[in-house]
Short mmCIF file of C-alpha atoms and ligand atoms in Angstrom, two decimals:
data_model
loop_
_atom_site.label_atom_id
_atom_site.label_comp_id
_atom_site.label_asym_id
_atom_site.label_seq_id
_atom_site.Cartn_x
_atom_site.Cartn_y
_atom_site.Cartn_z
CA UNK O 512 0.00 0.00 0.00
CA UNK O 513 2.76 2.45 0.97
CA UNK O 514 4.64 1.67 -2.26
CA UNK O 515 1.44 2.29 -4.30
CA UNK O 516 0.93 5.67 -2.63
CA UNK O 517 4.59 6.53 -3.23
CA UNK O 518 4.39 5.47 -6.89
CA UNK O 519 1.28 7.61 -7.55
CA UNK O 520 2.74 10.51 -5.58
CA UNK O 521 5.92 10.39 -7.71
CA UNK O 522 3.90 10.07 -10.95
CA UNK O 523 2.20 13.41 -10.24
CA UNK O 524 5.34 15.05 -8.84
CA UNK O 525 8.19 13.41 -10.70
CA UNK O 526 11.88 14.18 -10.17
CA UNK O 527 12.95 17.09 -12.36
CA UNK O 528 15.46 16.17 -15.04
CA UNK O 529 18.25 18.54 -16.02
CA UNK O 530 17.39 19.74 -19.52
CA UNK O 531 19.75 19.17 -22.45
CA UNK O 532 20.79 22.23 -24.42
CA UNK O 533 19.11 20.90 -27.57
CA UNK O 534 15.86 19.86 -25.81
CA UNK O 535 12.68 19.86 -27.91
CA UNK O 536 10.71 23.05 -27.20
CA UNK O 537 6.95 22.56 -27.06
CA UNK O 538 4.20 25.12 -27.50
CA UNK O 539 0.71 24.31 -26.21
CA UNK O 540 -2.35 25.43 -28.18
CA UNK O 541 -4.92 26.26 -25.52
CA UNK O 542 -4.81 26.42 -21.73
CA UNK O 543 -6.57 23.06 -21.67
CA UNK O 544 -7.51 21.13 -18.56
CA UNK O 545 -5.73 18.03 -19.79
CA UNK O 546 -2.39 19.73 -20.61
CA UNK O 547 -0.80 19.41 -17.12
CA UNK O 548 -1.50 15.68 -16.93
CA UNK O 549 -0.85 14.81 -20.57
CA UNK O 550 2.30 16.83 -21.18
CA UNK O 551 3.46 19.36 -18.58
CA UNK O 552 3.98 16.88 -15.73
CA UNK O 553 5.53 14.13 -17.90
CA UNK O 554 7.89 16.71 -19.40
CA UNK O 555 9.35 17.51 -15.96
CA UNK O 556 11.24 14.22 -15.87
CA UNK O 557 12.25 14.22 -19.55
CA UNK O 558 15.71 15.73 -20.14
CA UNK O 559 14.92 16.43 -23.79
CA UNK O 560 11.61 18.30 -23.42
CA UNK O 561 10.97 21.90 -22.43
CA UNK O 562 7.47 23.41 -22.33
CA UNK O 563 8.35 26.77 -23.81
CA UNK O 564 5.09 28.50 -24.69
CA UNK O 565 1.33 28.49 -24.35
CA UNK O 566 -1.38 30.45 -26.13
CA UNK O 567 -5.04 30.77 -25.25
CA UNK O 568 -7.94 32.69 -26.71
CA UNK O 569 -7.88 34.85 -23.60
CA UNK O 570 -4.43 36.29 -22.89
CA UNK O 571 -5.04 36.75 -19.17
CA UNK O 572 -6.00 33.11 -18.85
CA UNK O 573 -2.94 32.06 -20.83
CA UNK O 574 -0.69 34.18 -18.56
CA UNK O 575 -2.20 32.67 -15.41
CA UNK O 576 -1.76 29.16 -16.86
CA UNK O 577 1.86 29.92 -17.81
CA UNK O 578 2.61 31.26 -14.33
CA UNK O 579 1.06 28.26 -12.63
CA UNK O 580 3.04 25.81 -14.75
CA UNK O 581 6.32 27.73 -15.10
CA UNK O 582 5.97 28.19 -18.86
CA UNK O 583 8.31 30.99 -19.99
CA UNK O 584 6.44 32.37 -23.03
CA UNK O 585 2.84 33.43 -23.49
CA UNK O 586 1.68 33.99 -27.04
CA UNK O 587 -1.40 35.92 -28.05
CA UNK O 588 -2.75 33.37 -30.50
CA UNK O 589 -2.29 29.74 -31.55
CA UNK O 590 -0.91 31.07 -34.86
CA UNK O 591 1.77 33.01 -33.01
CA UNK O 592 3.06 29.73 -31.58
CA UNK O 593 3.24 28.27 -35.08
CA UNK O 594 5.15 31.34 -36.27
CA UNK O 595 7.67 31.13 -33.41
CA UNK O 596 10.93 29.66 -34.78
CA UNK O 597 12.07 28.62 -31.29
CA UNK O 598 9.16 26.14 -31.06
CA UNK O 599 9.93 22.63 -32.38
CA UNK O 600 6.73 20.81 -31.47
CA UNK O 601 3.16 21.58 -30.53
CA UNK O 602 0.67 19.85 -28.26
CA UNK O 603 -2.94 20.20 -29.47
CA UNK O 604 -5.43 19.62 -26.64
CA UNK O 605 -8.23 21.58 -28.31
CA UNK O 606 -11.85 20.41 -28.68
CA UNK O 607 -12.03 17.49 -31.11
CA UNK O 608 -13.54 19.62 -33.90
CA UNK O 609 -10.37 21.75 -33.99
CA UNK O 610 -7.83 18.90 -34.03
CA UNK O 611 -7.83 18.57 -37.82
CA UNK O 612 -7.38 22.24 -38.65
CA UNK O 613 -4.68 22.92 -36.08
CA UNK O 614 -2.79 19.73 -36.81
CA UNK O 615 -2.71 20.59 -40.52
CA UNK O 616 -1.67 24.18 -39.80
CA UNK O 617 1.07 23.00 -37.42
CA UNK O 618 2.47 20.47 -39.87
CA UNK O 619 2.48 23.09 -42.62
CA UNK O 620 4.41 25.34 -40.23
CA UNK O 621 6.98 22.54 -39.90
CA UNK O 622 6.17 21.67 -36.27
CA UNK O 623 6.07 18.17 -34.81
CA UNK O 624 2.59 17.44 -33.48
CA UNK O 625 1.33 15.60 -30.42
CA UNK O 626 -2.41 15.59 -31.10
CA UNK O 627 -4.99 14.75 -28.44
CA UNK O 628 -7.29 11.80 -29.01
CA UNK O 629 -9.49 11.30 -30.95
CA UNK O 630 -7.22 12.44 -33.77
CA UNK O 631 -10.02 14.08 -35.78
CA UNK O 632 -13.80 14.40 -35.93
CA UNK O 633 -14.22 11.52 -38.37
CA UNK O 634 -12.46 9.27 -40.90
CA UNK O 635 -12.75 11.82 -43.74
CA UNK O 636 -10.65 14.29 -41.77
CA UNK O 637 -8.28 11.51 -40.66
CA UNK O 638 -7.69 10.38 -44.24
CA UNK O 639 -6.71 13.92 -45.26
CA UNK O 640 -4.59 14.57 -42.18
CA UNK O 641 -2.59 11.34 -42.11
CA UNK O 642 -2.03 11.44 -45.89
CA UNK O 643 -0.82 15.03 -46.05
CA UNK O 644 1.96 15.35 -48.64
CA UNK O 645 3.93 17.36 -46.05
CA UNK O 646 4.22 14.16 -43.98
CA UNK O 647 5.75 12.16 -46.83
CA UNK O 648 8.85 14.28 -47.49
CA UNK O 649 12.31 13.57 -46.01
CA UNK O 650 12.61 14.92 -42.43
CA UNK O 651 8.85 15.46 -42.32
CA UNK O 652 7.32 16.55 -39.01
CA UNK O 653 6.29 13.77 -36.64
CA UNK O 654 2.55 13.42 -36.02
CA UNK O 655 1.18 11.28 -33.19
CA UNK O 656 -2.37 10.80 -31.91
CA UNK O 657 -1.88 11.00 -28.13
CA UNK O 658 -3.31 7.57 -27.36
CA UNK O 659 -1.34 7.50 -24.12
CA UNK O 660 -2.81 4.27 -22.70
CA UNK O 661 -1.47 2.33 -25.67
CA UNK O 662 2.08 3.14 -24.56
CA UNK O 663 1.73 1.74 -21.04
CA UNK O 664 3.62 -1.54 -20.32
CA UNK O 665 0.50 -3.15 -18.80
CA UNK O 666 -1.26 -3.12 -22.16
CA UNK O 667 1.67 -4.85 -23.86
CA UNK O 668 1.97 -7.41 -21.09
CA UNK O 669 -1.81 -8.04 -21.41
CA UNK O 670 -1.52 -8.52 -25.19
CA UNK O 671 1.30 -11.03 -24.67
CA UNK O 672 -1.30 -13.46 -23.19
CA UNK O 673 -3.64 -13.11 -26.19
CA UNK O 674 -3.72 -14.99 -29.51
CA UNK O 675 -5.69 -12.61 -31.78
CA UNK O 676 -6.83 -15.27 -34.28
CA UNK O 677 -8.36 -17.33 -31.43
CA UNK O 678 -10.34 -14.50 -29.84
CA UNK O 679 -14.09 -15.16 -29.92
CA UNK O 680 -15.37 -12.44 -27.62
CA UNK O 681 -14.20 -9.18 -26.10
CA UNK O 682 -16.00 -7.20 -23.44
CA UNK O 683 -14.88 -3.64 -22.69
CA UNK O 684 -16.31 -1.01 -20.40
CA UNK O 685 -15.21 2.41 -19.24
CA UNK O 686 -16.76 5.22 -17.24
CA UNK O 687 -16.39 8.73 -15.91
CA UNK O 688 -18.32 9.66 -12.74
CA UNK O 689 -21.13 12.11 -13.61
CA UNK O 690 -19.71 14.69 -11.16
CA UNK O 691 -16.64 15.21 -13.35
CA UNK O 692 -18.45 16.62 -16.40
CA UNK O 693 -21.22 19.19 -16.53
CA UNK O 694 -23.48 19.73 -19.52
CA UNK O 695 -21.29 22.61 -20.75
CA UNK O 696 -18.31 20.30 -21.17
CA UNK O 697 -16.89 20.07 -24.71
CA UNK O 698 -17.82 16.35 -24.52
CA UNK O 699 -21.49 17.23 -24.96
CA UNK O 700 -21.15 19.82 -27.72
CA UNK O 701 -21.88 18.45 -31.19
CA UNK O 702 -20.29 21.38 -33.05
CA UNK O 703 -17.09 20.67 -31.12
CA UNK O 704 -17.38 16.98 -32.09
CA UNK O 705 -18.34 15.76 -28.66
CA UNK O 706 -19.88 12.48 -27.61
CA UNK O 707 -18.94 9.63 -25.30
CA UNK O 708 -17.62 7.52 -28.20
CA UNK O 709 -15.26 10.35 -29.16
CA UNK O 710 -14.07 11.18 -25.65
CA UNK O 711 -14.01 7.82 -23.88
CA UNK O 712 -15.31 5.03 -26.11
CA UNK O 713 -12.39 5.61 -28.45
CA UNK O 714 -10.19 4.00 -25.75
CA UNK O 715 -12.46 0.91 -25.77
CA UNK O 716 -12.30 0.80 -29.57
CA UNK O 717 -8.51 1.22 -29.55
CA UNK O 718 -7.96 -1.65 -27.14
CA UNK O 719 -10.41 -3.87 -29.07
CA UNK O 720 -8.50 -3.24 -32.31
CA UNK O 721 -5.25 -4.08 -30.54
CA UNK O 722 -6.72 -7.33 -29.13
CA UNK O 723 -7.89 -8.55 -32.56
CA UNK O 724 -4.88 -6.96 -34.27
CA UNK O 725 -7.45 -6.09 -36.92
CA UNK O 726 -10.31 -3.75 -37.78
CA UNK O 727 -14.03 -4.51 -37.44
CA UNK O 728 -16.00 -5.55 -40.51
CA UNK O 729 -19.28 -4.29 -39.19
CA UNK O 730 -20.94 -2.51 -36.28
CA UNK O 731 -23.80 -4.85 -35.42
CA UNK O 732 -25.53 -2.53 -32.98
CA UNK O 733 -24.97 0.76 -31.21
CA UNK O 734 -27.37 2.12 -28.62
CA UNK O 735 -26.57 5.64 -27.44
CA UNK O 736 -27.88 7.40 -24.35
CA UNK O 737 -28.61 11.14 -24.55
CA UNK O 738 -29.65 13.86 -22.11
CA UNK O 739 -32.95 14.25 -23.98
CA UNK O 740 -33.08 17.99 -23.29
CA UNK O 741 -33.37 19.05 -26.93
CA UNK O 742 -30.02 20.89 -26.73
CA UNK O 743 -27.27 18.30 -26.36
CA UNK O 744 -29.03 15.41 -28.02
CA UNK O 745 -26.65 14.87 -30.94
CA UNK O 746 -24.02 13.84 -28.37
CA UNK O 747 -24.09 10.44 -26.72
CA UNK O 748 -23.59 10.58 -22.96
CA UNK O 749 -23.12 6.82 -22.96
CA UNK O 750 -23.38 3.94 -25.44
CA UNK O 751 -23.33 0.18 -25.90
CA UNK O 752 -21.98 -1.13 -29.19
CA UNK O 753 -21.24 -4.51 -30.74
CA UNK O 754 -18.78 -5.20 -33.59
CA UNK O 755 -17.90 -8.21 -35.74
CA UNK O 756 -14.27 -8.89 -36.65
CA UNK O 757 -12.80 -10.75 -39.67
CA UNK O 758 -12.07 -13.92 -37.61
CA UNK O 759 -15.76 -14.07 -36.63
CA UNK O 760 -15.06 -12.72 -33.12
CA UNK O 761 -17.47 -10.28 -31.47
CA UNK O 762 -16.44 -7.24 -29.46
CA UNK O 763 -18.67 -5.28 -27.14
CA UNK O 764 -17.95 -1.77 -25.92
CA UNK O 765 -19.83 0.25 -23.37
CA UNK O 766 -19.02 3.62 -21.90
CA UNK O 767 -20.74 6.13 -19.71
CA UNK O 768 -19.84 9.71 -18.97
CA UNK O 769 -22.67 9.79 -16.44
CA UNK O 770 -21.29 7.03 -14.23
CA UNK O 771 -21.77 6.65 -10.49
CA UNK O 772 -19.59 8.69 -8.13
CA UNK O 773 -17.61 5.56 -7.32
CA UNK O 774 -14.98 5.25 -10.06
CA UNK O 775 -14.76 1.81 -11.63
CA UNK O 776 -11.55 1.11 -13.54
CA UNK O 777 -12.06 0.36 -17.23
CA UNK O 778 -12.05 -3.32 -18.10
CA UNK O 779 -11.19 -5.40 -21.17
CA UNK O 780 -12.06 -9.11 -20.95
CA UNK O 781 -10.96 -11.41 -23.75
CA UNK O 782 -12.35 -14.93 -24.30
CA UNK O 783 -10.46 -17.32 -26.57
CA UNK O 784 -11.88 -20.29 -28.42
CA UNK O 785 -11.15 -23.70 -27.00
CA UNK O 786 -7.78 -25.00 -28.23
CA UNK O 787 -6.18 -28.42 -28.01
CA UNK O 788 -3.09 -28.44 -25.81
CA UNK O 789 -0.25 -30.79 -26.60
CA UNK O 790 0.32 -33.20 -23.68
CA UNK O 791 2.57 -36.18 -24.34
CA UNK O 792 1.69 -37.70 -20.96
CA UNK O 793 -1.97 -38.29 -21.95
CA UNK O 794 -3.08 -41.86 -22.72
CA UNK O 795 -4.16 -42.54 -26.33
CA UNK O 796 -7.79 -41.62 -26.95
CA UNK O 797 -7.70 -38.64 -24.58
CA UNK O 798 -7.12 -34.97 -25.36
CA UNK O 799 -6.50 -31.86 -23.29
CA UNK O 800 -8.23 -28.60 -24.24
CA UNK O 801 -7.96 -25.12 -22.82
CA UNK O 802 -10.16 -22.03 -22.91
CA UNK O 803 -8.36 -18.85 -21.90
CA UNK O 804 -9.88 -15.66 -20.52
CA UNK O 805 -7.59 -12.68 -20.10
CA UNK O 806 -8.79 -9.54 -18.31
CA UNK O 807 -7.10 -6.18 -18.00
CA UNK O 808 -8.64 -4.11 -15.23
CA UNK O 809 -7.63 -0.50 -15.84
CA UNK O 810 -6.81 -0.23 -19.55
CA UNK O 811 -7.12 3.58 -19.62
CA UNK O 812 -5.46 4.79 -16.45
CA UNK O 813 -3.21 1.80 -15.83
CA UNK O 814 -0.56 4.00 -14.25
CA UNK O 815 -2.89 4.62 -11.30
CA UNK O 816 -3.92 1.00 -10.87
CA UNK O 817 -4.29 -2.10 -13.03
CA UNK O 818 -4.36 -5.87 -12.82
CA UNK O 819 -4.07 -8.51 -15.51
CA UNK O 820 -5.90 -11.79 -14.78
CA UNK O 821 -5.20 -14.88 -16.85
CA UNK O 822 -7.60 -17.76 -16.31
CA UNK O 823 -7.07 -21.04 -18.17
CA UNK O 824 -9.88 -23.60 -17.95
CA UNK O 825 -8.59 -27.06 -18.81
CA UNK O 826 -10.55 -30.18 -19.66
CA UNK O 827 -9.21 -33.67 -20.33
CA UNK O 828 -11.76 -35.56 -22.39
CA UNK O 829 -12.38 -38.66 -24.35
CA UNK O 830 -11.62 -37.97 -28.03
CA UNK O 831 -14.43 -40.19 -29.33
CA UNK O 832 -17.45 -38.93 -27.40
CA UNK O 833 -15.89 -35.70 -25.98
CA UNK O 834 -16.92 -36.84 -22.49
CA UNK O 835 -14.94 -34.85 -19.86
CA UNK O 836 -12.72 -36.94 -17.62
CA UNK O 837 -11.18 -34.17 -15.57
CA UNK O 838 -11.45 -30.38 -15.48
CA UNK O 839 -9.68 -27.66 -13.55
CA UNK O 840 -8.72 -23.99 -13.79
CA UNK O 841 -5.39 -22.25 -13.39
CA UNK O 842 -5.46 -18.52 -12.60
CA UNK O 843 -2.67 -16.05 -12.27
CA UNK O 844 -2.54 -12.26 -11.91
CA UNK O 845 0.13 -9.86 -13.13
CA UNK O 846 0.99 -6.19 -13.07
CA UNK O 847 3.38 -4.15 -15.16
CA UNK O 848 3.92 -0.55 -14.05
CA UNK O 849 7.30 -0.67 -15.77
CA UNK O 850 8.68 -2.82 -18.56
CA UNK O 851 11.17 -4.25 -16.08
CA UNK O 852 8.21 -5.46 -14.00
CA UNK O 853 6.53 -6.81 -17.17
CA UNK O 854 9.65 -8.96 -17.54
CA UNK O 855 10.47 -11.46 -20.28
CA UNK O 856 10.71 -9.92 -23.74
CA UNK O 857 10.01 -6.46 -22.24
CA UNK O 858 12.51 -6.51 -19.39
CA UNK O 859 15.17 -4.29 -20.98
CA UNK O 860 12.84 -1.51 -22.20
CA UNK O 861 13.07 1.89 -20.51
CA UNK O 862 10.77 3.31 -17.86
CA UNK O 863 10.13 3.60 -14.14
CA UNK O 864 7.17 2.23 -12.20
CA UNK O 865 6.03 5.84 -11.55
CA UNK O 866 5.98 6.77 -15.25
CA UNK O 867 2.44 7.65 -16.32
CA UNK O 868 1.16 6.37 -19.66
CA UNK O 869 1.67 9.98 -20.83
CA UNK O 870 5.35 9.76 -19.87
CA UNK O 871 5.84 6.51 -21.82
CA UNK O 872 4.15 8.21 -24.77
CA UNK O 873 6.40 11.27 -24.51
CA UNK O 874 9.48 9.04 -24.43
CA UNK O 875 8.52 7.53 -27.78
CA UNK O 876 7.47 10.88 -29.28
CA UNK O 877 10.93 12.26 -28.51
CA UNK O 878 12.58 9.12 -29.89
CA UNK O 879 10.73 9.59 -33.20
CA UNK O 880 11.57 13.29 -33.39
CA UNK O 881 15.20 12.43 -32.77
CA UNK O 882 15.16 9.71 -35.45
CA UNK O 883 15.79 6.98 -32.88
CA UNK O 884 14.05 3.58 -32.79
CA UNK O 885 10.68 3.36 -31.07
CA UNK O 886 9.57 0.10 -29.53
CA UNK O 887 5.90 1.10 -29.91
CA UNK O 888 4.12 3.66 -32.07
CA UNK O 889 0.63 4.53 -33.27
CA UNK O 890 1.00 4.93 -37.03
CA UNK O 891 -1.15 7.37 -39.02
CA UNK O 892 -2.97 4.52 -40.74
CA UNK O 893 -3.85 3.08 -37.34
CA UNK O 894 -5.35 6.42 -36.24
CA UNK O 895 -7.29 6.59 -39.51
CA UNK O 896 -8.64 3.03 -38.97
CA UNK O 897 -9.57 4.06 -35.46
CA UNK O 898 -11.75 6.89 -36.80
CA UNK O 899 -13.38 4.47 -39.28
CA UNK O 900 -14.47 2.37 -36.28
CA UNK O 901 -15.79 5.47 -34.49
CA UNK O 902 -17.71 6.47 -37.66
CA UNK O 903 -19.14 2.94 -38.02
CA UNK O 904 -20.58 3.19 -34.52
CA UNK O 905 -21.96 6.71 -34.97
CA UNK O 906 -23.63 5.68 -38.22
CA UNK O 907 -25.26 2.70 -36.52
CA UNK O 908 -26.31 4.78 -33.50
CA UNK O 909 -28.48 7.08 -35.60
CA UNK O 910 -26.69 10.13 -34.18
CA UNK O 911 -24.65 10.54 -37.35
CA UNK O 912 -20.97 11.32 -37.90
CA UNK O 913 -19.30 14.21 -36.13
CA UNK O 914 -19.10 17.26 -38.45
CA UNK O 915 -16.26 17.60 -40.97
CA UNK O 916 -14.23 20.81 -40.84
CA UNK O 917 -14.37 23.18 -43.83
CA UNK O 918 -10.67 23.89 -43.39
CA UNK O 919 -8.41 22.61 -46.17
N1 NDP C 2255 -5.47 12.22 -22.81
C1 NDP C 2255 -6.40 12.31 -21.88
O1 NDP C 2255 -6.34 11.67 -20.83
C2 NDP C 2255 -7.52 13.22 -22.11
C3 NDP C 2255 -7.68 13.79 -23.33
N2 NDP C 2255 -8.68 14.67 -23.56
C4 NDP C 2255 -8.76 15.26 -24.89
O2 NDP C 2255 -8.14 16.53 -24.82
C5 NDP C 2255 -8.86 17.50 -25.55
C6 NDP C 2255 -9.20 18.66 -24.65
O3 NDP C 2255 -9.93 18.22 -23.56
P1 NDP C 2255 -10.01 19.10 -22.20
O4 NDP C 2255 -8.65 19.46 -21.74
O5 NDP C 2255 -10.90 18.36 -21.30
O6 NDP C 2255 -10.75 20.36 -22.76
P2 NDP C 2255 -11.00 21.85 -22.25
O7 NDP C 2255 -12.43 22.02 -21.97
O8 NDP C 2255 -10.01 22.22 -21.21
O9 NDP C 2255 -10.73 22.64 -23.61
C7 NDP C 2255 -9.50 22.63 -24.24
C8 NDP C 2255 -9.18 23.97 -24.83
O10 NDP C 2255 -9.97 24.17 -25.97
C9 NDP C 2255 -9.88 25.54 -26.30
N3 NDP C 2255 -10.94 25.99 -27.18
C10 NDP C 2255 -10.71 26.52 -28.38
N4 NDP C 2255 -11.88 26.80 -28.98
C11 NDP C 2255 -12.84 26.44 -28.12
C12 NDP C 2255 -14.25 26.50 -28.16
N5 NDP C 2255 -14.90 26.97 -29.24
N6 NDP C 2255 -14.91 26.06 -27.11
C13 NDP C 2255 -14.28 25.55 -26.03
N7 NDP C 2255 -12.94 25.46 -25.94
C14 NDP C 2255 -12.23 25.91 -26.98
C15 NDP C 2255 -9.74 26.26 -24.99
O11 NDP C 2255 -8.58 26.95 -25.27
P3 NDP C 2255 -8.22 28.40 -24.73
O12 NDP C 2255 -7.43 28.08 -23.53
O13 NDP C 2255 -7.48 28.97 -25.86
O14 NDP C 2255 -9.49 29.11 -24.41
C16 NDP C 2255 -9.49 25.16 -23.97
O15 NDP C 2255 -8.38 25.45 -23.18
C17 NDP C 2255 -10.02 16.75 -26.17
O16 NDP C 2255 -9.69 16.40 -27.48
C18 NDP C 2255 -10.17 15.49 -25.35
O17 NDP C 2255 -10.63 14.38 -26.10
C19 NDP C 2255 -9.52 15.05 -22.56
C20 NDP C 2255 -9.41 14.51 -21.31
C21 NDP C 2255 -8.44 13.50 -21.00
O1 LIG C 2256 -9.41 11.10 -22.52
C1 LIG C 2256 -10.09 10.94 -21.55
O2 LIG C 2256 -9.62 10.15 -20.56
C2 LIG C 2256 -10.15 10.14 -19.33
C3 LIG C 2256 -11.54 10.63 -19.20
O3 LIG C 2256 -11.74 10.97 -17.87
C4 LIG C 2256 -11.81 11.80 -20.10
O4 LIG C 2256 -13.13 12.20 -20.02
C5 LIG C 2256 -11.45 11.45 -21.48
O5 LIG C 2256 -11.71 12.44 -22.40
#
């Protein structure tokens, strides 16, 4: 317990690294609520990252934000950050509807881009953004959808217990307590491309796509919940969706942004088909089969808490009539706050148990900018596929796609 408290305490107040003289200088577009968690805090412990500037629509607010977070420069507009030659990279934590425009503008200004999730409002925008000619030239800017949870060691440890082709069913759920978001939140504003699938469900969809290592063929059903007040009703406050994958497997996703006050960690539960297990000790005429269920509790905020449960249900049966002779289960639980703790193939990868998923993500972003190898990355095509899955669900829900920006 004491070590958990210490780990979380250090995650939010990490040791400050001495900055290298050629550190990457970030500008932040918007004094966003998420910026301290997603970038400013992780940057403290990174020797190659300096948060140099912030701009907000309201200069007084930007100045207060800069003072609070020790950011040296305050610019008067987002454009001014893009025009600043001392800025190497930008973080875009704007409402979803503005991701596309400001990512395109930033890339055209030659800045590397860390872009909040979801990458765009829909797949049309994603296809334009991730196929920009400016991204295909030598020394092109780096563009990353900030899918922080996908960089955490726990997710990779979890995936190491899964055989994608054998997955028959996936359950995922995630929630935000209702107290955390009022009706004015950008999450419930259609013009700003809000909705629970955009804000939270996208994590469920991302982890489902990683589990199958594939994209869904079809959204079988999608039932959204809405406020029903005639104002916010194009935005889902919660949803339940079902998808079919190319191997025949089914994935279910449910999310609520009106959850109970008691926070429940997100959960991804994966059921495999029954497979025959080689066992030389078995008498002729008998076979051993196994059905595996792997659960990751805490697939979004794994750095706070997570647990991976692996449950193998074995049966020894008669081959002729499939009559069970013996059955038993073997269960084991794991955690992986660092790659060292994940062990095995991961053991030598960098990180500390107090690194947040955002810190792991920043490590890889810097590696890419520096032209170094990355052990994990979310490619542009992956982000585009992700938005196709989001679109599939919105189409099925009857709420329709989130609006496409006019910006080109
Ligand atoms: N990675 C994560 O864990 C999380 C990611 N997110 C993502 O981050 C992004 C921002 O979320 P969050 O920080 O909660 O958002 P905020 O409500 O804090 O808004 C972000 C910024 O948007 C700017 N903005 C620009 N135009 C508008 C407008 N028309 N209406 C409202 N705001 C505007 C504001 O900038 P200004 O300061 O210039 O006024 C504001 O600071 C979203 O894309 C969301 O999906 C959200 C939560 C968690
Ligand atoms: O990105 C997010 O992660 C955590 C949630 O609390 C938040 O609403 C969401 O946008």
